[in-house]
Amino acid sequence: KRTIENSFRPYHMSDLPPINFTRGVPAVESFPADKIIDASQVVLREHASIILQYGSAYGLRLLREWLASWHSVAVESVLCSNGSLNLIEFICSLLLHSENKTVFVEAPTYDRAVTRLYKHGAEIVSIPLQDDGPDIEILDAKLQQHQPSFFYIIPDFQNPAGTTCSHEKRIRLIELARQHGYIYLEDSPYRPLRYWGVEQPSLFEIAPDVVVQMSSFSKLIGPGTRMGYILGDVDLLAKVAKVAEDTYITPSLLSHGIVYEFCRAGHLQPQIDRLKALYRPRLEATLASLDEHLPQAKFVRPDGGFFLSITLPRGVTTMDVRAHASRVNLNLADGRAFFVNGGGERFLRLPYCALTPEQIRGGISRLAEIVRRLQ
C-alpha cells in the first residue's frame, strides 16, 4: 500500500506550498488601510484631546452613539471594550459566583471562550449543535438537571461549525430562557457577513430582556482595531462598566475614535459589501471542492461567516489526518479543542476566508487524498 507521501509524487514535500486551515483570520487584502489612515488623521485632528486622554469605561461616547443608532437601541445600552474576549471576561466576573458557576455552551464551540470560562471556574454543560442550531430536546433535558447562569451561544455562522440557528429554534431558545431564568450571551461577530439566504433576527432583537449581544470589528475592519462592543440591559452594563474600569480604567479611545470616524464617514457598508464579494467565492470554492473530492464526509453548508466544518468518515480520526497532513504541508486544527465534554474525534474546522480559491482547492485535494488512504 502506498504511503501518504508517495501519493503526492512526483512532488517533494518541500515543493508543496503550505496551506493553513487553522486560524479564522481575515484576509490581509481585506483591510481598508487607506481609509483607516484617513480616519486616523481626521479623528486625531478633531478629537485628540478626547481620544488621547483617559475616559469612560463605557468607551468613546461618539462611537457608542453611532452604534446605538446602527442597532436602534439607547446609547446607555452600548458599551465598547478592547475586543470581545474582554467582554466575556467581564461577564464571567459578574455572573459566575460561588452560588452558580454553571454555563451552557454549544458543542462544538469557540475554544477561546471556553478558556475564559475555565479561568473563572465555570462548570460547563455542552448542548449538541445540529445543522439548524442547538438540539432543543437535549437542552430542555439539561435544564431539568442544571440551572445555568448564562448560555454562551453563536447563532449566526457559528465558530467553529458554520451553522446558523433557525428562526423556529431562536423562538424556542427565548421561551426556555424565560421559563428557567437564565440569559444568553450572544456572540455575533460574523452576523453581517451573509453571502446568501435570508437573515434571521438576532436573539437580542427578539428578546433584549434575556439576551446580551456582543460583537466586534475584527472581522469587518481588522483585528488590529481591538474594538468589541456589547448591547444589553442598562443596569447590567453599569456593572460591566465597573468591572472594566477596575481592569483597565478606560479602553483604547484612540482605537474607538478611528473606528468611529471610519463608520461616520460612511465606509462600513461599502466595506461589508467588499468583504462579501471577496469571501463568497472562497466559500463557493470550499463547497465545490468538498462535493468533488470528499463527498463521503458530512459537512455543513454555511450561508456566510468564516468557517465550514466537516465530520470525517467513520474509521478516520482527526488525529490521524493531522499527523499525515503535516507531512504534505497541510495545517489543520485539532477538532477536539472545540468540544468541552468530549467529542470532536472526527471533527475538522475549515476556515476559508484567508485562503484564495486556488489554495482552498489544493488544500481540500490533499485532505481528500489523506482520507482516502486512511479508509
XYZ file of C-alpha atoms in Angstrom:
375
model
C 0.000 0.000 0.000
C 1.410 3.375 -0.965
C 2.258 5.855 1.755
C 0.508 9.211 2.000
C 3.683 10.943 0.903
C 4.130 8.738 -2.171
C 0.604 9.565 -3.322
C 1.800 13.146 -3.846
C 4.772 12.249 -6.048
C 6.376 13.492 -8.315
C 6.462 16.417 -5.864
C 8.882 16.544 -2.979
C 7.219 17.632 0.255
C 9.194 20.866 0.210
C 7.723 21.585 -3.233
C 4.174 21.628 -1.881
C 3.306 25.148 -0.679
C 1.929 25.274 2.867
C -1.826 25.654 3.179
C -3.179 26.749 6.561
C -6.685 25.652 7.528
C -6.034 26.650 11.115
C -6.858 30.123 12.396
C -10.001 32.016 11.432
C -8.318 35.243 10.427
C -9.393 37.820 7.834
C -7.629 38.022 4.505
C -4.923 40.685 4.615
C -6.199 42.041 1.295
C -9.498 42.812 3.039
C -8.017 45.520 5.268
C -9.171 49.043 4.252
C -5.778 50.521 5.081
C -6.114 53.774 3.135
C -9.452 54.600 4.730
C -8.105 53.746 8.181
C -5.211 56.148 7.583
C -7.678 58.854 6.599
C -9.919 58.131 9.580
C -6.943 58.264 11.933
C -5.876 61.659 10.673
C -9.374 63.125 10.839
C -10.191 61.886 14.317
C -6.838 62.994 15.717
C -7.243 66.467 14.257
C -10.786 66.841 15.564
C -10.839 64.844 18.807
C -7.239 64.397 20.015
C -7.962 65.889 23.434
C -10.609 63.206 24.000
C -9.168 60.082 22.427
C -5.642 60.539 23.824
C -6.937 61.068 27.372
C -8.463 58.796 29.982
C -12.204 58.487 29.570
C -15.283 56.495 30.432
C -15.066 52.751 30.952
C -18.054 52.546 28.604
C -15.795 53.618 25.747
C -15.865 56.566 23.387
C -19.255 58.285 23.540
C -19.180 59.197 19.828
C -18.770 55.567 18.829
C -21.417 54.403 21.291
C -23.862 56.888 19.803
C -23.109 55.632 16.287
C -23.554 52.003 17.356
C -26.774 52.843 19.209
C -28.185 54.304 16.018
C -26.980 51.321 13.931
C -28.653 48.835 16.287
C -31.677 51.006 17.176
C -31.008 50.995 20.916
C -30.361 53.649 23.551
C -26.765 54.776 23.943
C -26.910 53.634 27.581
C -27.358 50.091 26.247
C -23.976 50.138 24.456
C -20.554 49.526 25.993
C -17.318 49.352 23.971
C -14.180 47.497 25.021
C -10.794 46.269 23.819
C -12.086 43.336 21.789
C -14.867 40.886 22.573
C -12.851 38.465 24.721
C -12.634 41.267 27.288
C -16.407 41.278 27.367
C -16.603 37.531 28.025
C -14.123 38.079 30.841
C -16.265 40.845 32.342
C -19.491 38.832 32.085
C -17.804 35.890 33.781
C -16.585 38.145 36.594
C -20.123 39.392 37.131
C -22.209 36.268 36.735
C -20.045 33.337 37.802
C -20.101 33.351 41.575
C -19.996 30.650 44.224
C -23.761 30.097 44.147
C -23.911 29.344 40.413
C -20.941 28.675 38.154
C -22.856 26.660 35.559
C -22.600 27.830 31.932
C -24.152 26.196 28.889
C -22.278 26.199 25.581
C -22.845 24.676 22.169
C -20.878 21.577 21.192
C -18.691 22.433 19.376
C -17.974 25.995 20.469
C -15.347 28.747 20.305
C -12.280 27.436 22.126
C -11.030 30.796 23.418
C -14.366 31.484 25.075
C -14.035 28.140 26.842
C -10.611 29.209 28.102
C -12.207 32.299 29.674
C -14.938 30.202 31.266
C -12.481 27.754 32.789
C -10.404 30.612 34.171
C -13.428 31.592 36.251
C -14.090 28.049 37.440
C -17.168 27.530 35.300
C -18.964 24.204 35.311
C -19.599 23.835 31.587
C -22.523 21.884 30.160
C -22.455 21.191 26.417
C -25.545 21.221 24.216
C -25.008 19.365 20.911
C -25.250 21.518 17.811
C -27.418 20.440 14.890
C -27.386 21.910 11.395
C -30.110 24.395 12.401
C -28.896 25.287 15.885
C -28.727 23.712 19.352
C -30.522 20.423 19.966
C -33.624 21.741 21.728
C -34.655 18.360 23.084
C -31.324 17.867 24.822
C -31.287 21.492 26.000
C -34.710 21.000 27.571
C -33.493 17.845 29.310
C -30.318 19.524 30.605
C -32.404 22.384 32.007
C -34.215 19.844 34.166
C -30.843 18.968 35.708
C -28.920 22.282 35.745
C -29.628 25.963 36.314
C -27.245 27.904 34.051
C -26.030 31.358 34.900
C -25.922 32.009 31.168
C -25.733 30.218 27.818
C -22.848 31.284 25.561
C -24.143 30.956 22.009
C -23.154 31.903 18.439
C -26.403 31.767 16.418
C -25.069 33.140 13.111
C -22.380 31.306 11.073
C -21.161 29.589 14.192
C -17.492 29.260 15.092
C -16.344 26.537 14.534
C -19.272 24.694 12.924
C -20.529 27.270 10.397
C -24.195 26.616 11.254
C -26.974 29.204 11.606
C -29.782 28.828 14.108
C -33.253 28.633 12.559
C -35.967 31.152 13.421
C -38.085 28.424 14.988
C -35.267 27.446 17.319
C -34.499 31.081 18.192
C -38.051 31.487 19.422
C -37.849 28.283 21.440
C -34.499 29.314 22.944
C -36.060 32.528 24.203
C -39.029 30.660 25.677
C -36.690 28.348 27.589
C -34.618 31.250 28.948
C -37.718 32.985 30.286
C -39.051 29.751 31.695
C -35.843 28.784 33.513
C -34.458 32.208 34.420
C -31.138 32.489 32.599
C -29.725 34.778 29.889
C -27.922 34.270 26.582
C -24.539 35.753 25.835
C -24.975 36.048 22.080
C -21.676 36.320 20.183
C -22.278 37.869 16.735
C -19.016 38.918 15.039
C -19.878 37.190 11.748
C -23.517 38.240 11.533
C -23.054 40.996 8.862
C -21.209 38.578 6.562
C -24.147 36.750 4.982
C -23.365 35.670 1.418
C -26.783 34.236 0.533
C -30.038 33.191 2.164
C -32.481 35.022 4.435
C -31.285 36.910 7.500
C -32.723 35.816 10.838
C -33.396 38.296 13.645
C -30.744 38.179 16.333
C -31.665 36.758 19.715
C -31.166 40.247 21.135
C -33.608 41.727 18.640
C -36.184 39.124 19.615
C -35.772 39.381 23.382
C -33.449 42.037 24.827
C -34.787 41.153 28.285
C -32.961 37.789 28.304
C -30.117 38.401 25.828
C -26.838 40.278 25.943
C -25.314 40.609 22.469
C -21.678 41.245 21.723
C -19.724 41.765 18.543
C -16.539 43.363 17.254
C -14.954 44.998 14.220
C -12.164 42.411 13.958
C -13.797 40.635 11.018
C -15.213 43.795 9.390
C -12.241 46.168 9.526
C -9.346 44.232 11.047
C -8.344 42.568 14.330
C -5.846 45.363 14.980
C -8.699 47.717 15.861
C -9.244 45.716 19.086
C -12.763 47.117 19.280
C -15.518 44.995 20.751
C -18.897 46.084 21.998
C -21.866 44.766 23.911
C -25.589 45.556 23.823
C -27.713 44.859 26.851
C -29.699 45.869 29.878
C -28.691 49.278 31.236
C -28.260 48.055 34.814
C -26.171 45.072 33.742
C -23.930 47.254 31.568
C -23.353 49.605 34.512
C -21.917 46.640 36.396
C -19.876 45.597 33.349
C -18.501 49.137 33.170
C -17.383 48.920 36.816
C -15.505 45.670 36.118
C -13.964 47.287 33.029
C -12.889 50.350 34.988
C -11.271 48.171 37.646
C -9.498 46.213 34.887
C -8.061 48.893 32.598
C -9.579 52.232 33.722
C -10.554 53.046 30.153
C -10.381 51.102 26.870
C -8.380 52.351 23.892
C -10.237 55.507 22.944
C -7.775 56.004 20.096
C -8.944 52.747 18.500
C -12.536 53.664 19.226
C -12.041 57.024 17.575
C -10.597 55.524 14.417
C -13.462 53.046 14.141
C -15.970 55.822 14.807
C -14.593 58.053 12.070
C -14.441 55.135 9.625
C -18.129 54.446 10.277
C -19.196 58.108 10.426
C -17.620 58.719 7.015
C -19.888 56.049 5.531
C -17.216 53.414 4.871
C -18.646 50.487 6.850
C -21.385 49.282 4.494
C -19.175 49.502 1.372
C -16.528 47.597 3.311
C -19.037 44.870 4.235
C -20.108 44.660 0.584
C -16.458 44.343 -0.446
C -15.905 41.551 2.091
C -18.905 39.637 0.789
C -17.606 39.922 -2.781
C -14.188 38.698 -1.613
C -15.307 35.857 0.658
C -18.315 34.412 -1.149
C -16.213 32.857 -3.965
C -13.985 31.311 -1.311
C -16.921 29.630 0.385
C -18.218 28.515 -3.018
C -14.794 27.042 -3.820
C -14.750 25.199 -0.488
C -18.179 23.677 -1.033
C -17.452 22.729 -4.651
C -14.129 21.122 -3.702
C -15.722 19.099 -0.911
C -18.511 17.973 -3.251
C -15.897 16.839 -5.771
C -13.206 15.358 -3.547
C -14.833 14.426 -0.203
C -18.480 13.531 -0.817
C -18.157 10.713 1.719
C -17.675 13.248 4.539
C -20.561 15.111 6.151
C -20.138 18.873 6.013
C -22.108 21.991 6.881
C -23.156 24.364 4.080
C -22.903 27.818 5.682
C -24.740 30.892 4.438
C -21.899 33.191 5.491
C -19.155 33.803 8.007
C -15.619 32.440 8.150
C -15.980 28.731 8.852
C -17.132 25.431 7.440
C -16.890 22.174 9.371
C -16.753 18.564 8.287
C -17.248 15.241 10.023
C -14.756 12.726 8.697
C -15.962 9.286 7.537
C -16.185 6.537 10.137
C -12.838 4.987 10.906
C -10.913 8.173 10.068
C -9.866 10.368 13.001
C -8.812 13.980 13.085
C -5.636 12.962 14.921
C -4.566 10.588 12.146
C -5.465 13.067 9.410
C -3.474 15.842 11.092
C -0.448 13.598 11.511
C -0.367 12.836 7.803
C -1.388 16.344 6.758
C 1.699 17.862 8.342
C 3.827 15.727 6.013
C 2.249 17.332 2.962
C 2.343 20.912 4.248
C -1.366 20.982 5.119
C -2.017 22.542 8.525
C -5.238 21.650 10.339
C -6.593 22.496 13.797
C -7.369 19.761 16.315
C -11.150 19.319 16.190
C -11.259 18.061 19.774
C -10.298 21.514 21.049
C -13.807 22.809 20.239
C -15.575 20.250 22.450
C -15.725 20.639 26.216
C -17.224 17.368 27.451
C -15.592 15.025 24.955
C -16.109 14.612 21.230
C -14.581 16.014 18.082
C -12.546 12.923 17.224
C -13.742 13.174 13.605
C -14.394 16.940 13.522
C -12.452 19.378 11.337
C -12.917 23.136 11.095
C -12.001 24.680 7.752
C -11.575 28.472 7.887
C -11.606 29.612 4.283
C -11.574 33.429 4.287
C -7.797 33.920 4.427
C -7.167 31.478 1.561
C -7.534 32.038 -2.160
C -9.841 29.716 -4.127
C -6.735 28.080 -5.593
C -5.317 27.388 -2.144
C -8.666 26.065 -0.973
C -8.912 23.645 -3.894
C -5.347 22.469 -3.343
C -5.825 22.029 0.393
C -9.038 20.038 0.083
C -7.484 17.874 -2.640
C -4.651 16.998 -0.255
C -7.101 16.396 2.581
C -9.230 14.104 0.432
C -6.209 12.047 -0.635
C -5.241 11.586 3.007
C -8.751 10.496 3.949
C -8.876 8.009 1.083
C -5.584 6.477 2.168
C -6.754 6.171 5.768
C -10.038 4.462 4.954
